[in-house]
mmCIF file of C-alpha atoms and ligand atoms in Angstrom:
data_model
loop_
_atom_site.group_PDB
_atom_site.id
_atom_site.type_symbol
_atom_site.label_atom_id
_atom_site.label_comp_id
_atom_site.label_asym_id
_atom_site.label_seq_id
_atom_site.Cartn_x
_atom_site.Cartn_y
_atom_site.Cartn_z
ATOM 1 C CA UNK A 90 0.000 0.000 0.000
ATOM 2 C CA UNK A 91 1.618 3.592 -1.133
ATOM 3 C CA UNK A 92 1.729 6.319 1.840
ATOM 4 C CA UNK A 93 -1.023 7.858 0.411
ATOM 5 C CA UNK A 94 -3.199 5.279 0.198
ATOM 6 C CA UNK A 95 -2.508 4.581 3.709
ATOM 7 C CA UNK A 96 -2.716 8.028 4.502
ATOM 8 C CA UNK A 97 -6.339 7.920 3.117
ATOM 9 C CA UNK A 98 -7.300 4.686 5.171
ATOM 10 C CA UNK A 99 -6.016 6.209 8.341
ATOM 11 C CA UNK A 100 -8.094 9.192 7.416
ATOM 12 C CA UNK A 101 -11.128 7.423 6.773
ATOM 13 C CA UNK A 102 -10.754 5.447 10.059
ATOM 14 C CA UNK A 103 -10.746 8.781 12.299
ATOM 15 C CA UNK A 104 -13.947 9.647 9.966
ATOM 16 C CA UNK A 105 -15.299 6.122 11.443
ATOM 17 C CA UNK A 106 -14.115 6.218 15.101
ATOM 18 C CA UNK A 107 -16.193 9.717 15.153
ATOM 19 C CA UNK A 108 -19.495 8.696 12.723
ATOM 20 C CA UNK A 109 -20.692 5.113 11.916
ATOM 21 C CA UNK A 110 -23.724 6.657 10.318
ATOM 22 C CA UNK A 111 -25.912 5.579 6.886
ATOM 23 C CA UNK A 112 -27.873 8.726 6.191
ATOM 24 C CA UNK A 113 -26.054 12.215 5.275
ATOM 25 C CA UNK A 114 -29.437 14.411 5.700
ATOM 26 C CA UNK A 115 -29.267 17.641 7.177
ATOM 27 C CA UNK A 116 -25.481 17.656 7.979
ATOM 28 C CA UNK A 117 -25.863 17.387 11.835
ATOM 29 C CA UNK A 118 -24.956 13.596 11.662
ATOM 30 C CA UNK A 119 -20.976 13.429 11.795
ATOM 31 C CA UNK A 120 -21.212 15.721 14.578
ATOM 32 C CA UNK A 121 -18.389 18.151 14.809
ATOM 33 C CA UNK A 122 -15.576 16.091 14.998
ATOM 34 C CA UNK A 123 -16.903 13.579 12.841
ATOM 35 C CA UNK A 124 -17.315 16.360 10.280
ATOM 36 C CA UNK A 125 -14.003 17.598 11.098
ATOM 37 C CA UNK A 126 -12.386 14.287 9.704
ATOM 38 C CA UNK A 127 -14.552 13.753 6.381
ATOM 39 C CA UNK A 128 -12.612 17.535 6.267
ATOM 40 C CA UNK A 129 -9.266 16.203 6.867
ATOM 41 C CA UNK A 130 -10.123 13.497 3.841
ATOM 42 C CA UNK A 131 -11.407 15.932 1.701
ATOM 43 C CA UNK A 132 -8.174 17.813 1.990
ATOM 44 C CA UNK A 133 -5.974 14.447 1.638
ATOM 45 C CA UNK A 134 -8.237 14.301 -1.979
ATOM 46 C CA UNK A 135 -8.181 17.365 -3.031
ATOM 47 C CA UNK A 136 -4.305 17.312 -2.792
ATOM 48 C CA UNK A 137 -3.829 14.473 -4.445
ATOM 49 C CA UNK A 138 -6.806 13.316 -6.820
ATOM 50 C CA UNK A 139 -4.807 12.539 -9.782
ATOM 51 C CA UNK A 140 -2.702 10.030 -8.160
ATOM 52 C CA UNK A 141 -6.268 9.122 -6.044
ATOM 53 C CA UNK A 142 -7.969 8.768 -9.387
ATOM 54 C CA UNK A 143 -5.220 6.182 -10.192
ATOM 55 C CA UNK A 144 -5.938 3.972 -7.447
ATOM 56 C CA UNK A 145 -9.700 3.177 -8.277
ATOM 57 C CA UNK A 146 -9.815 2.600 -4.170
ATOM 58 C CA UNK A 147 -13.422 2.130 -4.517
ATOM 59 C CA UNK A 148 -13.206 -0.481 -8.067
ATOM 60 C CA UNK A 149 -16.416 -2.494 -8.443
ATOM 61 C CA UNK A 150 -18.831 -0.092 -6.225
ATOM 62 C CA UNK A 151 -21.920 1.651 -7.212
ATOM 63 C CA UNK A 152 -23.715 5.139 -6.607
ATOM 64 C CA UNK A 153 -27.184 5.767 -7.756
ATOM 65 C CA UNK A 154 -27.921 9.448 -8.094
ATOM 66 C CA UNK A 155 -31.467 10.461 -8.852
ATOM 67 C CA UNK A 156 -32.392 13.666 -9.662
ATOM 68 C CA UNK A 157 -36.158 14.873 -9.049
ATOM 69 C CA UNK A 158 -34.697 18.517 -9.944
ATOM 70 C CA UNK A 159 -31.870 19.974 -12.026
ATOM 71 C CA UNK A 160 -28.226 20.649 -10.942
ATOM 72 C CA UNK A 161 -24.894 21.554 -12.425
ATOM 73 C CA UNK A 162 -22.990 21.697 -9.523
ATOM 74 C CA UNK A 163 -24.455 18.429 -7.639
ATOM 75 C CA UNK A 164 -24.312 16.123 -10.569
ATOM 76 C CA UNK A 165 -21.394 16.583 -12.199
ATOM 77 C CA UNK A 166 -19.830 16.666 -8.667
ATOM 78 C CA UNK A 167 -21.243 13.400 -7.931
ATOM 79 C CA UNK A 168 -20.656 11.667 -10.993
ATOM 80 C CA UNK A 169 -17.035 13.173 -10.945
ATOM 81 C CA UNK A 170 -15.889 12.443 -7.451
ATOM 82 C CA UNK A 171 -17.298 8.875 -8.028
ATOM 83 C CA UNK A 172 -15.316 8.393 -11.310
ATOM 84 C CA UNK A 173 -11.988 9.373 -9.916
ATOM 85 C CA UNK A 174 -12.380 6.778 -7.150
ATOM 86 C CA UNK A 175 -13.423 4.471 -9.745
ATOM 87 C CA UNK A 176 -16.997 3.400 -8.686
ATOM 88 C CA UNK A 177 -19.589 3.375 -11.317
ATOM 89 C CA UNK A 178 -22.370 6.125 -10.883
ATOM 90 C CA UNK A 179 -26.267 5.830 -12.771
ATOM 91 C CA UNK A 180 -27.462 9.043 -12.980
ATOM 92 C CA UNK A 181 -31.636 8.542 -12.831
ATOM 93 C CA UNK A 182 -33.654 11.531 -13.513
ATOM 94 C CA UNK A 183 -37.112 11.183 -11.088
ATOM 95 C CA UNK A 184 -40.254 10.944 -13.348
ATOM 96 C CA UNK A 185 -37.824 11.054 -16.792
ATOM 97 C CA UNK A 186 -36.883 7.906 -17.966
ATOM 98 C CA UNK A 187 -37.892 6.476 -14.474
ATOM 99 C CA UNK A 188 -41.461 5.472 -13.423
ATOM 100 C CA UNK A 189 -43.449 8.066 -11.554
ATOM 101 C CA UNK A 190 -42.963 7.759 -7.828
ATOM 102 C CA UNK A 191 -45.372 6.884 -5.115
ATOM 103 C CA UNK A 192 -44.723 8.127 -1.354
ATOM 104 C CA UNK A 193 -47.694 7.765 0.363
ATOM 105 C CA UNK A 194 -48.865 4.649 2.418
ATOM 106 C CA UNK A 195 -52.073 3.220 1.831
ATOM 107 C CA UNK A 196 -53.000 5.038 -1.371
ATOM 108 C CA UNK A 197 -54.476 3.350 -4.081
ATOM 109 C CA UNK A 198 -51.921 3.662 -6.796
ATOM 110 C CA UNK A 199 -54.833 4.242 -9.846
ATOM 111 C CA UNK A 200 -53.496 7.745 -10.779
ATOM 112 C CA UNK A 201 -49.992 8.898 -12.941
ATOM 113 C CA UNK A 202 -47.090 7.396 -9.906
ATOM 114 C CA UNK A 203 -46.268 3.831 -11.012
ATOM 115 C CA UNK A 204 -44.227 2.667 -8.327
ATOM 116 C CA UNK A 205 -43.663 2.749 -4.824
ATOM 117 C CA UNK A 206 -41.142 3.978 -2.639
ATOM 118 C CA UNK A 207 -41.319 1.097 -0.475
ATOM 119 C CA UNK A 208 -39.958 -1.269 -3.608
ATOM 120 C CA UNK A 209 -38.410 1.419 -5.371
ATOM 121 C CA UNK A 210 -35.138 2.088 -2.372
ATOM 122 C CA UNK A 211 -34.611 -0.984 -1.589
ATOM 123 C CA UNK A 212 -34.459 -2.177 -5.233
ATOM 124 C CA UNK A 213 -31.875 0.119 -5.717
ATOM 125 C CA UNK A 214 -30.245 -0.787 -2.567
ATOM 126 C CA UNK A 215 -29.835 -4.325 -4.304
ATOM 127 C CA UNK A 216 -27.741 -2.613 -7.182
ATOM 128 C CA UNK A 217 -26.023 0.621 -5.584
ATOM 129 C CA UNK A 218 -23.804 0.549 -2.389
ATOM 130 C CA UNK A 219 -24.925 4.326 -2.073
ATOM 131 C CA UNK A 220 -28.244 6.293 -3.103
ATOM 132 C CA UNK A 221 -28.011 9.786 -3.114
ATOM 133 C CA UNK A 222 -31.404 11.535 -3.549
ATOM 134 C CA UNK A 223 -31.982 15.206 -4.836
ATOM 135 C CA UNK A 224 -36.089 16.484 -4.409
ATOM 136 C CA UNK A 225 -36.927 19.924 -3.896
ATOM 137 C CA UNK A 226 -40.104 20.524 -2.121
ATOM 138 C CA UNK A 227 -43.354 20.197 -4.222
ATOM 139 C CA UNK A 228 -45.594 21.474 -1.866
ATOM 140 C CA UNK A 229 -44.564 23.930 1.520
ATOM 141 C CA UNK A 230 -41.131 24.388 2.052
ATOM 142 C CA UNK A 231 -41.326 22.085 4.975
ATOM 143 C CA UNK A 232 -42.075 18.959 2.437
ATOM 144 C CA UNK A 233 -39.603 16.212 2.688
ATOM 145 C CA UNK A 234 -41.323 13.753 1.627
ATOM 146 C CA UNK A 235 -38.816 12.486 -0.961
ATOM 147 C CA UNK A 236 -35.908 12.367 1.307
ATOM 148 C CA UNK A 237 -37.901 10.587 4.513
ATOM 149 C CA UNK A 238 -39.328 7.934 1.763
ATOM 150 C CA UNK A 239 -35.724 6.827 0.734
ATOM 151 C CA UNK A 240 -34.451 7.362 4.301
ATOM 152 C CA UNK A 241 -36.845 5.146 5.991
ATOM 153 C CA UNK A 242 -36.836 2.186 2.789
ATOM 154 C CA UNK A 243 -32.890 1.933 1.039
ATOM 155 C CA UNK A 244 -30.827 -0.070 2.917
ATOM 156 C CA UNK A 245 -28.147 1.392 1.348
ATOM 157 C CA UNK A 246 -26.570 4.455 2.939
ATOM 158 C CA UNK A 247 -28.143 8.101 1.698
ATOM 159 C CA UNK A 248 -26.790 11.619 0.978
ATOM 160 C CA UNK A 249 -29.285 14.155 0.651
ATOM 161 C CA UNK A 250 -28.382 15.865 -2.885
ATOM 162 C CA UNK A 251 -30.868 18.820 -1.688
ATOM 163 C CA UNK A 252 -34.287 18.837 -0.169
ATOM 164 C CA UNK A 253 -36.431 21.255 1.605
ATOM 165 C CA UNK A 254 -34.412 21.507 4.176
ATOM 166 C CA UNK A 255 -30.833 20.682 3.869
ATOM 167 C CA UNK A 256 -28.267 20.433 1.465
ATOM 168 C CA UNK A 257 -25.318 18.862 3.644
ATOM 169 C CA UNK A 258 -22.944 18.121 0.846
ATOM 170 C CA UNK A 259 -23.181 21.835 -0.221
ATOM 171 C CA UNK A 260 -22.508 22.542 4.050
ATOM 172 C CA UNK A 261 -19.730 20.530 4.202
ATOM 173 C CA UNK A 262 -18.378 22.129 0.969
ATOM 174 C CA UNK A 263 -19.073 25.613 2.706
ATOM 175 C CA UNK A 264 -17.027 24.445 5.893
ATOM 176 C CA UNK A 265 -14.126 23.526 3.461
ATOM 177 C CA UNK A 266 -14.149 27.015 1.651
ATOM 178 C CA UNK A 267 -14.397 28.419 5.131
ATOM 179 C CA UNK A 268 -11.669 27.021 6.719
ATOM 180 C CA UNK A 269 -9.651 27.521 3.221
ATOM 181 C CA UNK A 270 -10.563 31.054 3.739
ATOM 182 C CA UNK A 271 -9.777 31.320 7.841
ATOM 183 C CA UNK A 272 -6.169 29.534 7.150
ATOM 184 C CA UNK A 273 -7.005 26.404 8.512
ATOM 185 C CA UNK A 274 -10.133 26.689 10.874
ATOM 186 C CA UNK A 275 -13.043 29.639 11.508
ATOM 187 C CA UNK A 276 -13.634 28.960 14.814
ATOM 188 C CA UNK A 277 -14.358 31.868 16.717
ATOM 189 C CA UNK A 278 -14.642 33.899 13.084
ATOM 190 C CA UNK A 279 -17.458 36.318 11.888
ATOM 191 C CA UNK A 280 -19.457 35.448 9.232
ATOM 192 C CA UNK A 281 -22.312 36.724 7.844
ATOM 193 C CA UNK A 282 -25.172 34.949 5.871
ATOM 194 C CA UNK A 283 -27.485 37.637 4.413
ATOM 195 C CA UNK A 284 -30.660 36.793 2.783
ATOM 196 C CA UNK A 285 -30.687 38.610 -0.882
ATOM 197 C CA UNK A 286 -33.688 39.337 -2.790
ATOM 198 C CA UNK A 287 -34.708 36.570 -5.578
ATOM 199 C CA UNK A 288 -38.007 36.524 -7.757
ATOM 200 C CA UNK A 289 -38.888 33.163 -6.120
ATOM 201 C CA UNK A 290 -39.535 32.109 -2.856
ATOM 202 C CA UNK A 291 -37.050 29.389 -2.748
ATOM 203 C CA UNK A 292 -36.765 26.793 0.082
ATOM 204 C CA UNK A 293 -33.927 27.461 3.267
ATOM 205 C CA UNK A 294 -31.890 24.494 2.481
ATOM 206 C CA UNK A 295 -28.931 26.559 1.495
ATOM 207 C CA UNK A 296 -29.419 28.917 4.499
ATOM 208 C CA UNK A 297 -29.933 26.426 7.207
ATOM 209 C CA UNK A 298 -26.973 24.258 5.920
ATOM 210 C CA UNK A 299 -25.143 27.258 5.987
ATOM 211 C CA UNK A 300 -26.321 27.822 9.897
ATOM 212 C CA UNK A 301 -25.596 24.352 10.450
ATOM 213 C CA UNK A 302 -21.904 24.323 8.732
ATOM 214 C CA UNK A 303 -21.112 27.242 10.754
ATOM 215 C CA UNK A 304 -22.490 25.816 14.325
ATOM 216 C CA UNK A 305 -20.507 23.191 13.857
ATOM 217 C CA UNK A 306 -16.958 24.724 12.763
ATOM 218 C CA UNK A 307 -17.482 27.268 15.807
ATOM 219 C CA UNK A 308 -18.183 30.287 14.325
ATOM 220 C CA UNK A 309 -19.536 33.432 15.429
ATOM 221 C CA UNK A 310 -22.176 33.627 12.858
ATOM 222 C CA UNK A 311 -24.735 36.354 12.076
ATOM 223 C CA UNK A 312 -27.723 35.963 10.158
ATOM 224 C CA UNK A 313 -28.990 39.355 8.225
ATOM 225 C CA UNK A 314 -32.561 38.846 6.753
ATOM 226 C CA UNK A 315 -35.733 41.130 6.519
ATOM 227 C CA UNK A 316 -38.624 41.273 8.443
ATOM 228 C CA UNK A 317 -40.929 37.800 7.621
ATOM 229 C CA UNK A 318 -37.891 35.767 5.875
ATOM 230 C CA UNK A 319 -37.031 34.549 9.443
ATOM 231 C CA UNK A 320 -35.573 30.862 8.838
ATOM 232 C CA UNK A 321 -37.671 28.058 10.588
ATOM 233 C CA UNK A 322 -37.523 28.648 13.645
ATOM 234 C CA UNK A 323 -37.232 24.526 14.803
ATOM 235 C CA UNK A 324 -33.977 24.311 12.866
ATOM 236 C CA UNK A 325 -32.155 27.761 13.834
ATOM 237 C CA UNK A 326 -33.044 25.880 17.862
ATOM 238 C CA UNK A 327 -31.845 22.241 16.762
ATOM 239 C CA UNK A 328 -28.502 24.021 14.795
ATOM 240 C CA UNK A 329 -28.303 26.177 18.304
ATOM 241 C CA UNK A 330 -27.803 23.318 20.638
ATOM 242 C CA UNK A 331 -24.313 22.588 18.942
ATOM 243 C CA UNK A 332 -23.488 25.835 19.905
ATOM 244 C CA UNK A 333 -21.987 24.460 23.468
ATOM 245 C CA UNK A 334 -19.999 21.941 22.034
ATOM 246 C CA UNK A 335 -18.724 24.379 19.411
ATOM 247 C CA UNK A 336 -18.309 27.426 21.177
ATOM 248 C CA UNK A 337 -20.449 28.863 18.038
ATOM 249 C CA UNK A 338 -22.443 32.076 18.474
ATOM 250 C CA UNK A 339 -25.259 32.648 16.874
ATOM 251 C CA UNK A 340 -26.738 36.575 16.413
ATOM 252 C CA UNK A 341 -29.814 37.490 14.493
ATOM 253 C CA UNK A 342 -30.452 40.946 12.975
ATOM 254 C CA UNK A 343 -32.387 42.901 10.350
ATOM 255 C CA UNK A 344 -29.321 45.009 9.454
ATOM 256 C CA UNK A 345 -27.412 43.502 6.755
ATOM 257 C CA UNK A 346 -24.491 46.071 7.130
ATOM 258 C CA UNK A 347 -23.516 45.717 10.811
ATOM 259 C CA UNK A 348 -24.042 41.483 9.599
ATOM 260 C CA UNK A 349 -21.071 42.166 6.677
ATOM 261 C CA UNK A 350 -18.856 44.704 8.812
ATOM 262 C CA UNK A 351 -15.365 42.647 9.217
ATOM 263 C CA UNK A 352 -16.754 39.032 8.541
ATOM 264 C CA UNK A 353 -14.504 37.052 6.835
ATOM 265 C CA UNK A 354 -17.362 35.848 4.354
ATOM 266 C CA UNK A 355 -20.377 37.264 3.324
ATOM 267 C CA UNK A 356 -22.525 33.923 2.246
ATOM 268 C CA UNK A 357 -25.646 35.571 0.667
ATOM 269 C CA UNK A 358 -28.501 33.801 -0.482
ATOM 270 C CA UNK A 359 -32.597 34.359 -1.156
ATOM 271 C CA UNK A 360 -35.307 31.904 0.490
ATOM 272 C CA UNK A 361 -38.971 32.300 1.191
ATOM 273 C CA UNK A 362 -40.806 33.582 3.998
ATOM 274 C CA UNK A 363 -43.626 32.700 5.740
ATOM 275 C CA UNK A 364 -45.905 34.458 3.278
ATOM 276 C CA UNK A 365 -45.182 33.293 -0.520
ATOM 277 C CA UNK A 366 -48.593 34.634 -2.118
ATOM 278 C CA UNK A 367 -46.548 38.044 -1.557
ATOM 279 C CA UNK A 368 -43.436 37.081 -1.941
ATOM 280 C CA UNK A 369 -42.950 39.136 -5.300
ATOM 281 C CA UNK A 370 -44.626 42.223 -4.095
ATOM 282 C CA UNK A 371 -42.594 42.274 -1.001
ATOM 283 C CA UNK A 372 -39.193 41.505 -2.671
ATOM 284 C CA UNK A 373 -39.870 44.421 -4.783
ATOM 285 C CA UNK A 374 -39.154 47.259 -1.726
ATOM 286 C CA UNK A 375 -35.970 45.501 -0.975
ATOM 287 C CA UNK A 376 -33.470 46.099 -3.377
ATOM 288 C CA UNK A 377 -30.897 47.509 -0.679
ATOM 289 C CA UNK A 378 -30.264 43.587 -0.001
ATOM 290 C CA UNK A 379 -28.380 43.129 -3.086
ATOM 291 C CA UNK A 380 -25.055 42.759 -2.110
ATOM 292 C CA UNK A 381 -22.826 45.653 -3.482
ATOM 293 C CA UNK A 382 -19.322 46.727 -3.149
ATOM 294 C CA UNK A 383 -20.436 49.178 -0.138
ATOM 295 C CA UNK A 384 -21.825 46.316 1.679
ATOM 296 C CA UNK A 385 -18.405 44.086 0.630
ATOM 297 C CA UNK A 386 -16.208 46.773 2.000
ATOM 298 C CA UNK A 387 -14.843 45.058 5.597
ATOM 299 C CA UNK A 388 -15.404 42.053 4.642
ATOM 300 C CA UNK A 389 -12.978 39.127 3.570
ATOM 301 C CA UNK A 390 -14.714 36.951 0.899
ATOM 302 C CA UNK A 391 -18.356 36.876 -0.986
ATOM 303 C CA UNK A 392 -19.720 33.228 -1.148
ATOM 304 C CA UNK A 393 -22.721 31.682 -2.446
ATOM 305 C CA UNK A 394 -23.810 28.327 -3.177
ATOM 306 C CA UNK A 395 -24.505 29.186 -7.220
ATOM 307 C CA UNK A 396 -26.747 29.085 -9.688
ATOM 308 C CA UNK A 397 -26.607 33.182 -8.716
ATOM 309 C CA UNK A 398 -28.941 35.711 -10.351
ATOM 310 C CA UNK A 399 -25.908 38.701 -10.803
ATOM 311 C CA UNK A 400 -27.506 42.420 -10.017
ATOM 312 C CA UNK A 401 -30.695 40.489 -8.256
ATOM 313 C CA UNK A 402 -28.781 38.717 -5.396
ATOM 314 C CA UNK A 403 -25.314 40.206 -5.543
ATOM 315 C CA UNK A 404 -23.439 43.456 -8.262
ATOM 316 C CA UNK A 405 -21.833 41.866 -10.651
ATOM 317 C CA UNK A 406 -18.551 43.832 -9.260
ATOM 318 C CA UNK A 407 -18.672 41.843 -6.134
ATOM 319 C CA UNK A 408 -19.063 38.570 -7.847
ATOM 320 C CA UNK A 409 -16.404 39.376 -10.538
ATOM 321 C CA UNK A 410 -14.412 41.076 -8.387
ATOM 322 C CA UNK A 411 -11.231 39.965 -6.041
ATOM 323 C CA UNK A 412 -13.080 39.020 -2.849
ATOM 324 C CA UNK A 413 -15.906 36.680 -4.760
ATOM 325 C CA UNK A 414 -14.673 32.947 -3.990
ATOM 326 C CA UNK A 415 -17.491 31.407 -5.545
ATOM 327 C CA UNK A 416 -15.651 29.425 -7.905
ATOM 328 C CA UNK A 417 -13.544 27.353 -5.434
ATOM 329 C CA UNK A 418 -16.251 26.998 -3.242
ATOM 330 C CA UNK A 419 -18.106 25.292 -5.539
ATOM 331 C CA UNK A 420 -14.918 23.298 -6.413
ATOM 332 C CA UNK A 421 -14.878 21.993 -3.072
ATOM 333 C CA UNK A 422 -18.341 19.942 -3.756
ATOM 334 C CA UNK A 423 -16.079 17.073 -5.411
ATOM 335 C CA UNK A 424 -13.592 16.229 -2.297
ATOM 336 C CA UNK A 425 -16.384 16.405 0.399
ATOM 337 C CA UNK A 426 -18.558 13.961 -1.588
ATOM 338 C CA UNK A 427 -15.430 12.044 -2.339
ATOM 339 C CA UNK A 428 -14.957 12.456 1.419
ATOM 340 C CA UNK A 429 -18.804 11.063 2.631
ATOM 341 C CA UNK A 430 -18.265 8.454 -0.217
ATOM 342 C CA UNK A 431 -14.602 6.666 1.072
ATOM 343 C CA UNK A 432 -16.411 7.297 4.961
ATOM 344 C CA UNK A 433 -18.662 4.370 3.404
ATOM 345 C CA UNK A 434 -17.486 2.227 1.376
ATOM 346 C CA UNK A 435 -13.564 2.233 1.706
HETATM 347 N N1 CP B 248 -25.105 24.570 -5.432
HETATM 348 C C1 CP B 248 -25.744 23.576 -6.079
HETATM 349 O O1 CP B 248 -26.239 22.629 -5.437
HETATM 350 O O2 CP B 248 -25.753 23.705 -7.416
HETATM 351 P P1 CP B 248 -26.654 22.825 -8.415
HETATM 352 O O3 CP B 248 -28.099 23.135 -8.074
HETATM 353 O O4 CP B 248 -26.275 23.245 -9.793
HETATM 354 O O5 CP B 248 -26.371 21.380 -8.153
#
């Protein structure tokens, strides 16, 4: 075995000693030092994935990705990360190519949905060492129906690709670029997620895997957002109780500048509020939530979590301009999920 190789085995068994866990969900699961060491392999990839992509360490193992919503980022990712530790990857696209999906129990199946979740996970389970699921909410922002259906029937382990409410591999990503950006670690750092105006109400996945990656690196985090786009309330409380552990502090304001002064990111994104029948109308008065170069000023770094609407969410000055660090932020998707992947089947 080549040092590197066992460099990457004695990684993955710190990941192990830490987090035994099947289901990547909402983030929360490795627990801060489990989460720490998928970190410490995603580094030990990302440094080497050439060479890694020369080992095939994972040679004869599957992932099944299926998409109920489109990506870029996630997919290519996936199917990348996979490659270059030589598994095999089926992308499936949900209801395209694939039979229409039933989640409900006792429904009578007479209507467009095919087949049910309760064959349909563990089927794949039978073919894929890993599923990894992406389903945006159909109905209120809350919906995870998707997710919970193929977390409570695969027997194979999960990632969440993106649901309602989490998008761990994106938070995980996030804690990368953060710690990239803090030399090492932003423990005790202030950053600053500001919610930016958007045409549509989107879901808080983004935002509350934000909350959660920063709870659980330790940082001093402030959340900016308007009056009615408070995130769920249940999830800021469940992220909160890591704070102990962490030493994270958590501050919440309606003043996007004091947020941004001297943070060493500004992580801006747009989600819904409690009210989306107004969401447009609303949206409308609150242009001063684009992020511009004033805002930008103190502050280290400009991060979001892309596809990014340029003069909606953030002045296309800030996100072609030095601080943006968009790009390698969204180059750190590959060595996490390269990271959660070797965690489970190394
Ligand atoms: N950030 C992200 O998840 O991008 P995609 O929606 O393109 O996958």
């Amino acid at each position: 075995m080549s040092t590197l190789e066992s460099r990457i085995h004695a990684a993955v068994s710190r990941v192990r000693d830490q987090w035994r866990g099947t289901r990547f969900i909402d983030g929360l699961e490795p627990g801060p030092q489990g989460t720490a060491a998928l970190l410490d392999v995603a580094r030990i990839y990302r440094a080497n994935r050439l060479e890694i992509g020369r080992m095939r360490l994972l040679s004869g193992r599957a992932v099944a990705g299926l998409f109920f919503d489109p990506s870029l980022r996630t997919h290519t990712s996936m199917e990348v990360a996979t490659g270059r530790l030589g598994a095999h990857f089926v992308h499936l696209q949900g209801g395209q190519g694939t039979w229409g999906m039933e989640f409900a129990d006792n429904v009578v199946m007479n209507g467009t949905a095919a087949e049910h979740i309760r064959e349909a996970a563990p089927v794949l389970s039978t073919y894929a060492d890993v599923l990894a699921v992406r389903a945006f909410p159909k109905g209120p922002n809350r919906d995870e129906t998707v997710i919970r259906g193929f977390a409570a029937h695969a027997g194979a382990p999960l990632m969440n690709l993106e649901s309602a409410l989490s998008h761990p591999c994106q938070g995980l990503a996030d804690q990368l670029t953060l710690c990239d950006l803090g030399g090492g670690s932003f423990k005790g750092r202030k950053v600053c997620l500001t919610w930016a105006p958007h045409p549509k109400p989107l879901p808080q996945a983004v935002p509350l895997s934000v909350l959660r990656a920063a709870v659980l690196g330790g940082a001093d985090l402030h959340i900016a957002n308007p009056e009615g786009f408070d995130l769920d309330p249940e999830e800021v409380e469940r992220a909160r109780s890591f704070c102990g552990d962490t030493g994270a502090r958590l501050t919440l304001t309606r003043d996007p500048d004091a947020a941004a002064q001297g943070a060493l990111a500004v992580y801006a994104k747009g989600w819904g509020g409690n009210s989306h029948e107004e969401h447009a109308d609303r949206v409308a008065g609150l242009g001063h939530w684009t992020v511009g170069d004033a805002r930008m000023e103190s502050a280290t770094a400009f991060l979001h979590c892309l596809p990014v609407r340029r003069n909606v969410i953030v002045t296309d000055s800030v996100l072609d301009g030095p601080k943006s660090r968009v790009i390698p932020q969204a180059a750190n998707r590959e060595p996490v999920q390269a990271a959660v992947l070797l965690s489970w089947m190394l």
